[in-house]
Structure formats: structure tokens, C-alpha cells
Amino acid sequence: MIRTLLSGDYPRSRALSVLLLAILAGLALAPFVFPGTRSLDVAAKVCVFILLVASYDLLLGYTGIVSFAHTMFFGIGAYGVAIAVSRLGPSWGSLVLGSLAALACSALLALLIGVLSLRVKTIFFAMITLAVASFFAILASQLSGFTGGEDGLTYKLPELLLPGTKLLQAPLAGVEINGKIVSYYLVFFAAAALFLALLRVVNSPFGRVLQAIRENDFRAEAIGYRSVFYRSAANCVAALAASAAGILYAIWLRYAGPDTTLSLDIMMDVLLMVVIGGMGTMYGAVVGATLFVIAQNYLQDLMKLASDAAAGIPFVPALLHPDRWLLWLGILFILSVYRFPAGIVGKLRSK
Amino acid sequence: MSQAKDALPRASLDKIPLVLIPLIAVAALPLIPSLPTWVTLTIAGLAMGMMIFIMASGLTLVFGLMDVMNFAHGAFITIGAFVATSVLLPLAAWTEADKLWLNLAALLSAILAAMVVAGVLGLAFERVIIKPVYGQHLKQILITMGGLIVAEQSIHVIWGPDIIGLPKPAALRGSFIFGDIAIEKYRVLAVIVGLAVFAAMFGVLNRTRIGLLIRAGVEDSEMVEALGYRIRRIFIGVFVAGSALAGLGGVMWALYQETVSSAMGMQVMILIFIVIIIGGLGSVGGCFIGSLLVGLMANYVGFLAPKIALGSNILLMVLILLWRPQGLYPVAKR
């Protein structure tokens, strides 16, 4: 059972297994173990970003493609739901319609970008995707009649998913079971299922070919695998998964805007999560995303304490200012690219 | 006599890309309602193109020479701009004075400071960040992106997170008026500086020994090394010069926008990438033409349909890549 679920790709390290189980348990029981709006928000964000980062890892870690357009697909997913639901009303039909439209749009766009520019060098692809993604972000904020511009879109969802809906009369284990809990579990189970699907993809023969292309595309081509075809396919699969993550995020937030889904800052965050967690290991996405989102939300509190403690010393408080948490993660990122390219997961496995 | 005959024939210049610039300018003429507007837009476009060229030239040369794409190039632009605020704002007495030479002295000192700081940081960046990952493209992209994050955050630490206003020196505000045609004074300055940089670069690359080595290195760096030249040293020089030019471009761009924010480098980088893709990775001449094309296109389309200004540049890039997949002037070895 577990073997089938994990596609035979075990964590292969006791410490990593414990860590993954702890994350899984924490996320599965989040509404009960960490009650409160903020912590539930963090848990849902972790779920969404695990999926997003895992799909990016399929590109970066497994295929060796650097794309900066990944948040574009994330945004397409979120905006697909947002536009459909706010235009057609909060029904399940419009939710599904928006999701399907977003997935189709992502797949098409990914195919187009892939076929046009994956033939050439890594750097070229990275530059082109960066340009296209920033164009897309500007487009979303310019077409305000359609996307809500800078303000984004706020919308209602089917009644089952709204926080006002009570499902049980009495609270369960001290927690009121309302629509928010339902939508959390929708996000959680969908993200888990898609993560396992991605794990299946990278451990399939197709995934092997991708890794062969990453290692030596010339040789892979010589054995008879058309690397353009495989790269484009990987690009499409990753785009679809990223859109799915966007759809889940839109369902959770009931809001879609340029800053939460499309901005280049999120792309940077995803890059940091993949590399710190461990490139080329799906479990790295889990570890990286969890650490990063928690740091994003709680490290600042810690840094504020440290900054206050260092108040007398010149310059140090500025370095420890709560808003500077990204500086430290950036340094950690550079060190991990040099020192341990397989990230935290690689470090745990090598022990 | 016979020696001249035996010498290799000079590579003929591919003139078709040169025609594109007047072609775009003429094509825009019927679309724009009045001639004075067209002249103003054309000058504005050329000025913008010159500023982009100043920032992009170093990057494309570094790539051509050493196969290194520095995604953190934008950080040097931002740092140049912030250094300019640190120099120009305290010198407000000079920049607000009614004398042209005082204004220019303030501007010149800001430019010098920005170029020195960006150059020194470029040297440090090359030594610490890029040196360990030569030849590994994937790591290069990742590591320079990391460098960009750290640089942006360090700017926050030093200059604070707020957007800083940076007014132009008094003598450079306003426009020259010829009849119906208004030309902003600052844009004229940008064109002059851009042309000077282009001329200097062209002179160094084509008329000096070091330029010869750089050009040879772009064509085939292994061969240059085999002949006994240390290509690494040349490369470091080019990297530092490119960073210093990015600093200069940052000052020009900041005064053009009159605001400085830590995200400006990244915003300009998008245009720079488009420019060097259009020009052909590694080609300085292509970079120059690409910059002018992008500058003109941005201004014409920005006037006709402001919402799709950046989109038009992406479209331009796609069209040019469909025509010449390696860019306008492909560099031989790639």
C-alpha cells in the first residue's frame, strides 16, 4: 500500500522519515492541533506551496530546466477560478468550469513556450520565461475590467466552503466544524493526491528519461529520446500542477490578486524553497515549502526579539530587523547551492 | 602590396538589422497624428534606447566572453541609483543652483561615485559568487538570483525600504522648444552619454590590443588561452567595466524616472534581457540596435496604446527570433 502510494521512492533516511511524518501529521490535524485563523492559513499555504514547489522541482531538479514562468501558471489557475466564480456566480459548476479553463490555458501556453524556446540553451529559456512572466503580471494588473487590476478579485464560493456554514451542531474536539475546515481539507487532500501523482511521474520511465536528459541531453538524444519532446512534456505537466496549486490557493483565499499569485517575488520564494529543500528530490519540496512558509510567518517574530535585544549595538538591529528575514534566507540559499546542492534532504540522506 | 592581398578579407557588416531602426520609425509615422509628436517620441525612444544600451552592453559582453549570464546585473543598476541619491541629495545646493556647470559637476560626481561603487562590488561579486560556478549554467542562474536577493535586501538595510525621490538637476529640467517640437533636455543628455559610451566601447573593442583580445575571446576563448593570454584576467576587467556601466546606467535611469526603489533593477532587467536576446547573446552591435528598437517601440506603442507597451517588446522579440533564431547578430560559436 505505502509502496504503491510512494511509487517505491522511500525517504531513505530515518531522520527524513520522521520529519516528513511530523509534517504530514501536522498538516492533517492542523485545524485541531493548531486552532486559530492565522495558523490554519499557514497550514493551507504550506499545502499549496508543497504542490507548487514539487511541480517546479519536476522542471528544475529532475529535468534541469530553469523557468521563471512558473508563477504565471500558478496565477492562471487562481485567476481562472476567480474570474469564473465572480462572473458566473458561486456555484460548483462555475468553479469546475473555471478550473478546467485555467488548466487548458496553462497547458496550451506551456506547450507554446516549450516548443518555441526549449530547443535552445538553459539560459535562453530562463530569460525568455522571465520576460513572458513579467509581461503576464503587467497584463493582469492592466486589464482591470477583467482581472480587477492591482486590487485583484474577491468573490464568494459555493456555500459549503464558506466559514459561515456550520456542518455539525456541536463542536468536535473543541473545534467548530464549519466551511473553512471543509475547504482546508479539500486543499489538503487535493494537494496530497497531486503530490503523490507527481512522485509517480518522476519515478516512471518518463521521469527516468527526464533525469537522463538533465545529466546529458546529447547522450539521451543519441539513445533515441527526443529531448525537445520530453522537455516540453515536462514543462506541460509542471504547468498543469502549478495551475492546480493556483486553483487550490484561490479556493482557500477566496481572493486572487497579482501580489499573491503572479508576482516575481513568489517565483523567488519558490526558487528558494526548491533549493533549500533539495533539488531533484520530491521530498525536498515538502521540507523546503514547510520551512519557508513557517519562517515567512514566524521567523519575523523571532527576529524582532533578537533585534530588540541588540538595540544598543549599531547596525546589527538593522540586519536583524523583522523585514530582513529574506536576507538571511538568501544567504542560506547561496550557501546551499555551493555546499549542499541536494539541499536539506540530500544532507539528511547522506548521513 | 602582396601583404594586403594575403590578409584575411574584412568580415562584411550585415546591414539588414541596421535598416530596422528607420523602418520602425517610418512605419510609426502614419499612425501618429502629428509630426511634432512623432519627432518628440522618436527622440524619447532613442534616449531610452541609449540608457538601456549603457546598462545592457556589459552584460552581453560578459556572456559572450565567458558564457556567464549574470541575473544579478540589475542589482548593480539599483546600487548605482542609490549611490546617486546619497551623492545628489546632500549636494542639493549644487543641483538646485542656477549654474549649468555646478549642476553638471554634481551629476558627474554622482556618476563617478556610482561607477566606482558598482565596479568594486562587481569585482567582489565575480570573486565570491560567480567564480566557483564557471561552466555550470544551472548553478549560475540560481546563484546569481540568490545574489540578487541578498543585494536587494542589503539595499534595504543600508538605504531603507522606502522609495526615494531624486529630482533632476535644475538645468536639466524642462525642454528645448523648436516650434511645435518639444525635446526634453535630459533626453538630449542621455543620447549624448549613450553615444559617448558606444563610441568609447567601439573604439576600445576595435582599435586597441585589449579590444582585439576581447573580441578573439568571444569568438574562441580556448584558442586565445592557448596563445598565452590569460582570458580570466580580461574577463574580470570586462565584468568590472560592465558592472560600472550598469552603475552609470542606474544613475541615468534613476534621474529619468526621478524615483529610486530597490525593485527598479529587476524591472529594467526585463527590458535588458529582451534587448540582448534581440541583439544576439554576446553581440555588442546587436545589443545597440536592439536597445534602440526596444526604446523606439516602447515610446511609440506607449503613446498609441499604453496598456500593451511591454507586450509590444515581447512581440518584437518573438518576431525577430522567428526571423533569426539566434538574434540579429549571432555570435559565431553559439
XYZ file of C-alpha atoms in Angstrom:
685
model
C 0.000 0.000 0.000
C 2.618 2.511 1.111
C 4.905 1.291 -1.631
C 2.250 1.985 -4.246
C 1.414 5.359 -2.721
C 5.033 6.489 -2.704
C 5.773 4.839 -6.072
C 8.654 2.931 -4.468
C 10.504 6.165 -3.722
C 11.026 5.986 0.030
C 12.557 8.789 2.075
C 15.640 6.548 2.621
C 16.667 8.204 5.856
C 15.267 7.788 9.331
C 15.512 11.463 10.207
C 13.819 12.432 6.954
C 11.021 9.908 7.517
C 10.381 11.307 10.971
C 10.402 14.850 9.637
C 8.006 14.008 6.797
C 5.652 12.127 9.120
C 5.653 15.064 11.508
C 4.804 17.458 8.661
C 2.103 15.118 7.386
C 0.559 14.720 10.835
C 0.793 18.433 11.499
C -0.965 19.288 8.257
C -3.576 16.548 8.524
C -4.580 17.576 12.041
C -3.869 21.294 11.676
C -7.426 22.513 12.404
C -7.436 20.559 15.676
C -3.834 20.851 16.829
C -3.228 24.478 15.854
C -6.599 26.202 16.148
C -6.805 29.834 15.149
C -7.168 31.661 11.849
C -3.522 32.513 11.345
C -2.131 29.038 11.922
C -4.776 27.481 9.685
C -3.840 29.987 6.994
C -0.206 28.988 7.354
C -1.112 25.290 7.118
C -3.162 25.800 3.961
C -0.391 27.872 2.429
C 2.080 25.087 3.226
C -0.148 22.567 1.426
C -0.469 24.767 -1.667
C 3.217 25.586 -1.799
C 4.273 21.965 -1.356
C 2.393 21.213 -4.560
C 3.714 24.315 -6.340
C 7.312 23.663 -5.290
C 7.084 19.962 -6.159
C 5.875 20.830 -9.651
C 8.741 23.298 -10.017
C 11.155 20.646 -8.846
C 9.972 18.457 -11.704
C 11.368 21.135 -14.015
C 14.394 22.384 -12.130
C 15.561 19.344 -10.212
C 14.541 16.499 -12.475
C 14.753 17.980 -15.969
C 17.333 20.712 -15.395
C 15.209 23.482 -16.900
C 15.188 26.900 -15.241
C 11.862 28.561 -15.831
C 10.739 31.851 -14.344
C 7.228 31.487 -15.678
C 6.078 29.048 -13.044
C 4.140 31.593 -11.018
C 2.466 32.607 -14.267
C 0.809 29.183 -14.373
C 0.078 29.427 -10.664
C -1.614 32.747 -11.371
C -3.553 31.386 -14.334
C -5.042 28.735 -12.039
C -6.008 31.255 -9.396
C -7.402 33.782 -11.849
C -9.284 31.053 -13.728
C -11.283 30.223 -10.625
C -11.583 33.853 -9.575
C -12.886 35.113 -12.903
C -15.275 32.208 -13.449
C -16.753 32.371 -9.965
C -17.091 36.138 -9.835
C -18.710 36.262 -13.290
C -20.920 33.185 -13.213
C -21.856 33.213 -9.546
C -20.734 30.999 -6.676
C -21.751 27.552 -7.888
C -19.843 24.301 -8.179
C -20.391 24.391 -11.928
C -18.583 27.667 -12.365
C -15.812 26.505 -10.046
C -15.208 23.425 -12.187
C -15.548 25.386 -15.408
C -13.015 27.974 -14.257
C -10.589 25.267 -13.175
C -10.839 23.399 -16.456
C -10.429 26.577 -18.483
C -7.372 27.515 -16.428
C -5.797 24.069 -16.870
C -6.397 24.098 -20.610
C -4.985 27.596 -20.914
C -1.874 26.658 -18.916
C -1.212 23.512 -20.910
C -1.517 25.390 -24.180
C 0.726 28.228 -23.067
C 3.317 25.828 -21.641
C 3.346 23.893 -24.889
C 3.776 27.078 -26.894
C 6.634 28.374 -24.756
C 8.238 24.942 -24.706
C 8.133 24.315 -28.418
C 9.328 27.838 -29.223
C 12.220 28.053 -26.814
C 13.163 24.725 -25.244
C 15.372 23.806 -28.166
C 17.975 26.269 -27.040
C 20.193 26.709 -24.021
C 19.132 26.807 -20.383
C 19.985 30.481 -20.070
C 17.952 31.426 -23.093
C 14.887 29.667 -21.758
C 15.303 31.312 -18.365
C 15.495 34.761 -19.924
C 12.515 34.257 -22.204
C 10.315 32.885 -19.437
C 11.297 35.810 -17.216
C 10.219 38.263 -19.904
C 6.965 36.449 -20.650
C 6.076 36.075 -16.970
C 6.629 39.740 -16.206
C 4.573 40.667 -19.250
C 1.800 38.464 -17.929
C 1.927 40.055 -14.481
C 1.673 43.513 -16.034
C -1.159 42.355 -18.264
C -3.095 41.104 -15.241
C -2.736 44.416 -13.442
C -3.567 46.443 -16.578
C -6.718 44.626 -17.679
C -8.539 45.849 -14.599
C -12.010 45.329 -16.065
C -11.330 41.636 -16.399
C -8.948 40.792 -13.554
C -9.630 43.503 -11.010
C -6.244 45.125 -11.675
C -3.934 45.736 -8.734
C -6.761 45.146 -6.264
C -7.439 41.660 -7.554
C -10.746 39.849 -7.272
C -12.662 38.936 -4.148
C -15.527 36.513 -4.636
C -17.907 34.119 -2.942
C -17.659 30.345 -3.184
C -20.310 27.614 -3.019
C -21.967 27.693 0.375
C -20.327 24.506 1.638
C -16.924 26.203 1.573
C -17.855 29.421 3.379
C -16.812 29.968 7.010
C -20.397 30.844 7.991
C -21.678 27.368 7.159
C -21.899 25.096 10.204
C -21.862 21.387 9.476
C -22.156 19.938 12.955
C -24.280 21.327 15.740
C -21.744 20.600 18.478
C -18.026 21.365 18.178
C -15.782 18.354 17.516
C -12.757 18.099 19.861
C -13.301 21.720 20.809
C -13.270 22.937 17.198
C -16.315 24.179 15.373
C -16.708 22.276 12.093
C -17.548 24.947 9.539
C -16.994 25.560 5.834
C -13.469 26.801 6.462
C -12.490 23.370 7.802
C -14.099 21.727 4.788
C -12.186 23.899 2.364
C -8.974 23.266 4.321
C -9.424 19.540 3.905
C -10.289 19.993 0.252
C -6.974 21.813 -0.197
C -5.093 19.292 1.924
C -6.346 16.136 0.200
C -6.116 17.582 -3.291
C -2.548 18.767 -2.666
C -1.584 15.397 -1.158
C -3.084 13.450 -4.072
C -1.383 15.645 -6.668
C 1.915 15.458 -4.816
C 1.749 11.665 -4.892
C 0.873 11.859 -8.586
C 3.986 13.941 -9.211
C 6.010 11.421 -7.228
C 4.570 8.778 -9.554
C 5.585 10.827 -12.602
C 9.203 11.260 -11.576
C 9.566 7.568 -10.760
C 8.035 6.411 -14.023
C 10.070 5.592 -17.138
C 9.172 9.081 -18.327
C 10.776 10.534 -15.211
C 13.910 8.467 -15.820
C 14.218 9.930 -19.293
C 13.906 13.420 -17.850
C 16.766 12.705 -15.461
C 18.826 11.288 -18.302
C 18.261 14.493 -20.252
C 19.281 16.532 -17.225
C 22.511 14.589 -16.882
C 23.455 14.550 -20.554
C 20.944 15.608 -23.140
C 23.259 14.847 -26.027
C 23.553 11.246 -24.944
C 19.843 10.904 -24.223
C 19.185 12.126 -27.724
C 21.696 9.619 -29.080
C 19.873 6.719 -27.410
C 16.760 7.837 -29.229
C 14.823 10.057 -26.845
C 13.816 13.329 -28.448
C 14.783 15.743 -25.726
C 12.610 18.588 -27.037
C 9.565 16.361 -26.788
C 10.363 15.224 -23.245
C 11.263 18.718 -22.076
C 8.056 20.148 -23.488
C 6.033 17.376 -21.875
C 7.699 18.009 -18.510
C 7.005 21.707 -18.933
C 3.318 20.974 -19.557
C 2.959 18.575 -16.616
C 4.640 21.079 -14.306
C 2.436 23.892 -15.627
C -0.699 21.832 -15.041
C 0.331 21.010 -11.476
C 1.192 24.657 -10.821
C -2.227 25.710 -12.109
C -3.846 23.140 -9.838
C -1.958 24.693 -6.932
C -3.248 28.091 -8.045
C -6.807 26.777 -8.140
C -6.477 25.431 -4.596
C -4.978 28.700 -3.389
C -7.855 30.638 -4.944
C -10.358 28.337 -3.229
C -8.644 28.824 0.104
C -8.122 32.593 -0.027
C -11.368 33.475 -1.853
C -9.187 36.163 -3.421
C -6.844 36.361 -6.406
C -4.500 39.275 -6.961
C -1.175 39.974 -8.629
C 0.769 40.040 -5.361
C -0.465 36.704 -4.053
C -0.119 34.689 -7.248
C 1.687 36.339 -10.143
C 4.499 38.438 -8.752
C 8.151 37.669 -9.335
C 8.666 37.687 -5.564
C 6.695 34.465 -5.311
C 8.834 32.990 -8.067
C 11.900 33.821 -5.965
C 10.269 32.253 -2.920
C 9.608 29.058 -4.882
C 13.207 29.012 -6.083
C 14.433 29.349 -2.510
C 12.119 26.565 -1.315
C 13.257 24.127 -4.006
C 16.947 24.721 -3.480
C 16.911 24.819 0.317
C 14.700 21.734 0.499
C 16.693 19.817 -2.061
C 16.607 19.830 -5.856
C 15.788 16.602 -7.599
C 14.005 15.105 -4.607
C 10.248 15.452 -4.341
C 10.518 15.290 -0.561
C 12.708 18.369 -0.718
C 9.649 20.284 -1.839
C 7.789 19.216 1.303
C 10.622 20.162 3.631
C 11.527 23.364 1.782
C 7.995 24.681 1.474
C 7.137 23.899 5.092
C 10.292 25.525 6.448
C 9.990 28.551 4.231
C 6.326 29.297 4.879
C 6.792 28.855 8.612
C 9.864 31.105 8.503
C 7.942 33.655 6.474
C 5.237 33.793 9.104
C 7.040 33.179 12.381
C 10.738 33.934 11.847
C 9.888 37.626 11.844
C 8.574 37.419 15.406
C 11.793 35.741 16.463
C 13.902 38.306 14.668
C 12.012 41.121 16.316
C 13.001 39.715 19.696
C 16.638 39.436 18.600
C 16.571 42.895 17.063
C 15.196 44.413 20.260
C 17.818 42.570 22.270
C 20.582 44.015 20.089
C 19.119 47.517 20.269
C 22.246 49.153 21.690
C 24.707 47.918 19.073
C 24.986 49.956 15.853
C 23.970 48.381 12.513
C 23.140 44.957 13.984
C 19.480 45.794 14.697
C 19.084 46.831 11.035
C 20.366 43.413 9.969
C 18.044 41.659 12.385
C 15.032 43.809 11.558
C 11.976 41.559 11.101
C 11.626 42.617 7.469
C 15.127 41.349 6.708
C 14.303 37.663 7.073
C 14.678 37.221 3.315
C 18.279 38.449 3.516
C 19.184 35.516 5.731
C 17.298 33.043 3.615
C 19.054 34.447 0.534
C 22.432 33.827 2.150
C 21.300 30.342 3.140
C 20.236 29.826 -0.479
C 23.644 30.775 -1.886
C 25.388 28.556 0.646
C 23.139 25.641 -0.198
C 23.810 25.955 -3.928
C 27.559 25.783 -3.201
C 27.802 23.472 -0.257
C 24.908 21.087 -0.413
C 23.210 21.135 -3.817
C 20.875 18.337 -2.771
C 19.553 20.584 -0.009
C 18.286 19.505 3.374
C 17.004 16.195 2.027
C 20.359 15.366 0.496
C 22.086 16.256 3.757
C 19.771 14.007 5.756
C 20.144 11.135 3.309
C 23.923 11.256 3.233
C 24.168 10.687 6.976
C 51.046 45.231 -51.790
C 51.082 41.431 -51.696
C 50.675 41.502 -47.939
C 47.391 43.333 -48.249
C 46.225 40.769 -50.759
C 47.046 37.834 -48.496
C 45.384 39.313 -45.436
C 42.020 37.891 -44.489
C 39.198 39.834 -46.073
C 37.375 42.040 -43.578
C 34.132 40.485 -42.479
C 31.393 42.389 -44.238
C 28.879 44.085 -41.995
C 25.399 42.656 -42.092
C 23.360 45.757 -42.860
C 19.821 44.400 -42.754
C 19.349 44.856 -38.964
C 20.539 48.466 -39.316
C 17.626 49.167 -41.631
C 15.149 48.058 -38.965
C 15.529 51.240 -36.909
C 14.495 53.726 -39.611
C 11.930 51.180 -40.768
C 10.167 51.188 -37.400
C 10.410 54.974 -37.175
C 8.882 55.422 -40.634
C 6.228 52.787 -40.004
C 5.120 54.674 -36.895
C 4.846 57.988 -38.756
C 1.396 57.479 -40.352
C -0.015 56.099 -37.097
C 0.907 59.117 -35.019
C -1.373 62.095 -35.589
C 1.143 64.946 -35.776
C 4.719 65.307 -36.935
C 5.982 67.178 -33.833
C 4.651 64.385 -31.621
C 6.446 61.872 -33.780
C 9.729 63.768 -33.501
C 9.347 64.047 -29.718
C 8.566 60.350 -29.416
C 11.454 59.371 -31.654
C 13.953 61.392 -29.631
C 12.480 59.990 -26.417
C 12.751 56.475 -27.817
C 16.355 56.956 -28.876
C 17.205 58.371 -25.432
C 15.560 55.450 -23.686
C 17.361 53.060 -26.024
C 20.711 54.675 -25.210
C 20.116 54.285 -21.489
C 19.165 50.638 -21.935
C 22.253 50.118 -24.062
C 24.512 51.524 -21.335
C 23.080 49.006 -18.894
C 22.888 46.038 -21.258
C 26.242 46.264 -23.031
C 28.315 44.960 -20.124
C 26.000 42.019 -19.600
C 26.062 40.856 -23.179
C 29.844 41.190 -23.407
C 30.318 39.187 -20.218
C 28.124 36.482 -21.644
C 29.910 36.463 -24.967
C 33.313 36.277 -23.371
C 32.818 33.821 -20.569
C 29.438 32.230 -21.112
C 28.252 33.691 -17.812
C 24.795 35.157 -17.576
C 24.577 37.379 -14.544
C 20.962 37.565 -13.425
C 22.064 39.897 -10.637
C 23.174 42.551 -13.120
C 20.088 44.528 -12.129
C 21.438 44.818 -8.595
C 24.337 46.943 -9.878
C 21.854 49.213 -11.630
C 19.918 49.646 -8.383
C 23.068 50.210 -6.367
C 24.252 52.837 -8.836
C 20.935 54.640 -8.453
C 21.042 54.527 -4.652
C 24.634 55.772 -4.562
C 23.453 58.646 -6.758
C 20.803 59.553 -4.187
C 23.468 59.538 -1.477
C 25.604 61.931 -3.514
C 22.991 64.166 -5.129
C 20.594 64.727 -2.227
C 23.280 66.187 0.113
C 24.554 68.237 -2.838
C 21.142 69.876 -3.249
C 22.822 73.310 -3.148
C 24.700 72.363 -6.317
C 21.853 70.655 -8.143
C 19.388 73.444 -7.362
C 21.843 76.199 -8.316
C 21.130 78.145 -11.475
C 24.531 77.412 -12.952
C 24.924 74.670 -15.517
C 28.478 73.807 -14.549
C 27.572 73.317 -10.871
C 24.709 71.027 -11.904
C 26.959 69.024 -14.168
C 29.670 68.834 -11.505
C 27.165 67.333 -9.070
C 25.926 64.909 -11.705
C 29.459 63.948 -12.701
C 30.475 63.247 -9.110
C 27.336 61.128 -8.622
C 28.129 59.177 -11.782
C 31.747 58.659 -10.758
C 30.764 57.507 -7.271
C 28.139 55.147 -8.665
C 30.539 53.664 -11.208
C 33.288 53.152 -8.633
C 30.952 51.530 -6.107
C 29.293 49.317 -8.726
C 32.676 48.374 -10.185
C 34.170 47.417 -6.825
C 31.069 45.438 -5.926
C 31.248 43.795 -9.336
C 34.778 42.662 -8.607
C 33.724 41.244 -5.245
C 30.688 39.606 -6.825
C 32.754 37.936 -9.502
C 35.291 36.635 -6.986
C 32.831 35.400 -4.362
C 29.676 34.437 -6.217
C 30.446 33.613 -9.830
C 33.983 32.210 -9.782
C 33.055 28.864 -8.188
C 30.376 28.078 -10.762
C 32.036 28.694 -14.130
C 30.663 26.457 -16.835
C 27.637 25.327 -14.818
C 24.714 27.208 -16.276
C 22.042 25.995 -13.934
C 24.037 26.865 -10.839
C 24.974 30.218 -12.345
C 21.361 31.193 -12.776
C 20.493 30.050 -9.265
C 23.475 31.625 -7.581
C 23.154 34.984 -9.313
C 19.457 35.012 -8.432
C 20.453 34.404 -4.826
C 22.975 37.226 -5.136
C 20.167 39.452 -6.391
C 18.010 38.670 -3.365
C 20.857 39.351 -0.960
C 21.797 42.571 -2.782
C 18.218 43.832 -2.761
C 17.858 43.089 0.928
C 21.214 44.712 1.703
C 19.990 47.851 -0.045
C 17.023 47.793 2.322
C 19.415 47.554 5.251
C 21.579 50.473 4.092
C 19.122 52.867 2.452
C 15.839 51.744 3.997
C 12.878 50.163 2.237
C 11.183 53.359 1.034
C 11.114 54.752 -2.482
C 13.404 57.789 -2.655
C 12.617 60.785 -4.837
C 15.539 62.057 -6.919
C 14.848 65.340 -8.765
C 16.859 66.177 -11.870
C 19.467 68.950 -11.563
C 17.876 72.336 -12.254
C 19.490 72.921 -15.642
C 18.322 69.567 -16.996
C 14.633 70.083 -16.281
C 12.205 71.235 -18.919
C 12.511 71.049 -22.683
C 14.031 72.712 -25.675
C 11.224 74.064 -27.850
C 11.608 74.282 -31.624
C 8.306 75.498 -32.977
C 5.857 72.730 -32.091
C 8.554 70.248 -31.209
C 9.450 69.832 -27.556
C 12.544 67.846 -26.641
C 13.310 67.193 -23.010
C 16.779 68.438 -22.106
C 17.561 65.367 -20.059
C 16.888 63.097 -23.036
C 19.401 65.005 -25.097
C 21.941 64.407 -22.354
C 21.026 60.703 -22.311
C 21.596 60.461 -26.067
C 24.969 62.214 -25.725
C 26.108 59.953 -22.890
C 24.864 56.855 -24.686
C 26.650 57.758 -27.905
C 29.828 58.528 -25.954
C 29.700 55.128 -24.264
C 29.039 53.410 -27.571
C 31.881 55.280 -29.275
C 34.278 54.543 -26.437
C 33.325 50.892 -26.394
C 33.536 50.618 -30.153
C 36.957 52.290 -30.073
C 38.296 50.041 -27.342
C 36.971 46.892 -28.952
C 38.147 47.684 -32.474
C 41.202 49.868 -32.088
C 43.125 48.564 -29.086
C 45.031 45.412 -28.326
C 42.880 44.574 -25.325
C 39.805 45.003 -27.508
C 41.290 42.600 -30.020
C 41.789 40.039 -27.260
C 38.230 40.521 -26.018
C 36.813 40.031 -29.500
C 39.002 36.999 -30.049
C 37.892 35.660 -26.675
C 34.248 35.980 -27.664
C 34.931 34.001 -30.819
C 37.072 31.275 -29.264
C 38.341 31.688 -25.720
C 40.308 28.422 -25.664
C 42.373 29.498 -28.644
C 43.200 32.824 -27.003
C 44.330 30.976 -23.878
C 46.398 28.593 -25.957
C 48.199 31.617 -27.401
C 49.259 32.556 -23.894
C 46.821 35.225 -22.828
C 45.046 34.998 -19.503
C 41.451 35.205 -20.559
C 40.329 35.157 -16.916
C 42.014 38.494 -16.260
C 40.475 40.057 -19.315
C 37.181 38.654 -18.230
C 37.410 40.145 -14.750
C 38.199 43.501 -16.338
C 35.173 43.218 -18.596
C 32.986 42.142 -15.685
C 34.057 45.121 -13.574
C 33.608 47.502 -16.508
C 30.174 46.030 -17.192
C 29.159 46.490 -13.554
C 30.433 50.067 -13.568
C 28.416 50.752 -16.731
C 25.377 49.268 -15.011
C 26.001 51.747 -12.182
C 26.186 54.594 -14.709
C 23.006 53.360 -16.359
C 21.359 53.192 -12.932
C 22.130 56.877 -12.298
C 20.797 57.883 -15.716
C 17.682 55.769 -15.341
C 17.003 56.993 -11.796
C 17.193 60.640 -12.877
C 14.979 59.837 -15.845
C 12.335 58.256 -13.604
C 13.072 60.700 -10.757
C 12.436 57.938 -8.211
C 14.655 55.191 -6.862
C 13.376 51.922 -5.430
C 15.060 48.634 -4.684
C 12.930 46.878 -7.297
C 13.976 49.140 -10.182
C 16.908 46.960 -11.223
C 14.691 43.954 -11.712
C 12.158 45.971 -13.711
C 14.831 47.234 -16.080
C 16.356 43.762 -16.324
C 13.303 42.553 -18.213
C 13.951 45.151 -20.928
C 17.660 44.350 -20.873
C 17.015 40.659 -21.399
C 14.719 41.403 -24.303
C 17.388 43.662 -25.779
C 20.224 41.194 -25.584
C 18.077 38.349 -26.881
C 17.071 40.508 -29.834
C 20.666 41.556 -30.457
C 22.095 38.065 -30.213
C 23.663 36.887 -26.947
C 27.188 38.258 -26.754
C 26.991 40.799 -29.563
C 27.627 44.466 -28.673
C 26.480 45.804 -32.025
C 23.316 43.748 -31.838
C 22.777 44.998 -28.315
C 22.995 48.604 -29.540
C 20.462 48.064 -32.309
C 18.223 46.010 -30.010
C 18.255 48.807 -27.420
C 17.227 51.434 -29.945
C 14.497 49.186 -31.356
C 13.107 48.500 -27.895
C 13.324 52.164 -26.891
C 11.513 53.333 -30.024
C 8.919 50.597 -29.816
C 8.231 51.331 -26.148
C 7.668 55.016 -26.835
C 5.527 54.652 -29.960
C 3.341 51.950 -28.508
C 3.301 53.683 -25.131
C 1.780 56.675 -26.928
C -0.650 54.744 -29.138
C -1.786 52.016 -26.740
C -0.181 52.450 -23.309
C -1.583 49.207 -21.913
C 0.378 46.929 -24.201
C 3.719 48.766 -24.171
C 5.744 45.904 -22.694
C 3.751 43.397 -24.725
C 4.900 45.109 -27.895
C 8.511 44.495 -26.933
C 7.828 40.834 -26.273
C 6.127 40.678 -29.666
C 9.144 42.350 -31.252
C 11.385 39.766 -29.624
C 9.246 36.868 -30.846
C 9.146 38.247 -34.398
C 12.893 38.732 -34.503
C 13.511 35.264 -33.089
C 11.225 33.747 -35.709
C 13.231 35.550 -38.366
C 16.672 34.964 -36.838
C 16.501 32.374 -34.041
C 19.898 33.420 -32.644
C 19.137 37.145 -32.593
C 20.117 39.888 -35.035
C 23.865 39.290 -34.909
C 24.520 35.696 -33.888
C 27.891 35.193 -32.225
C 29.771 32.585 -34.212
C 30.482 29.842 -31.680
C 26.937 29.621 -30.396
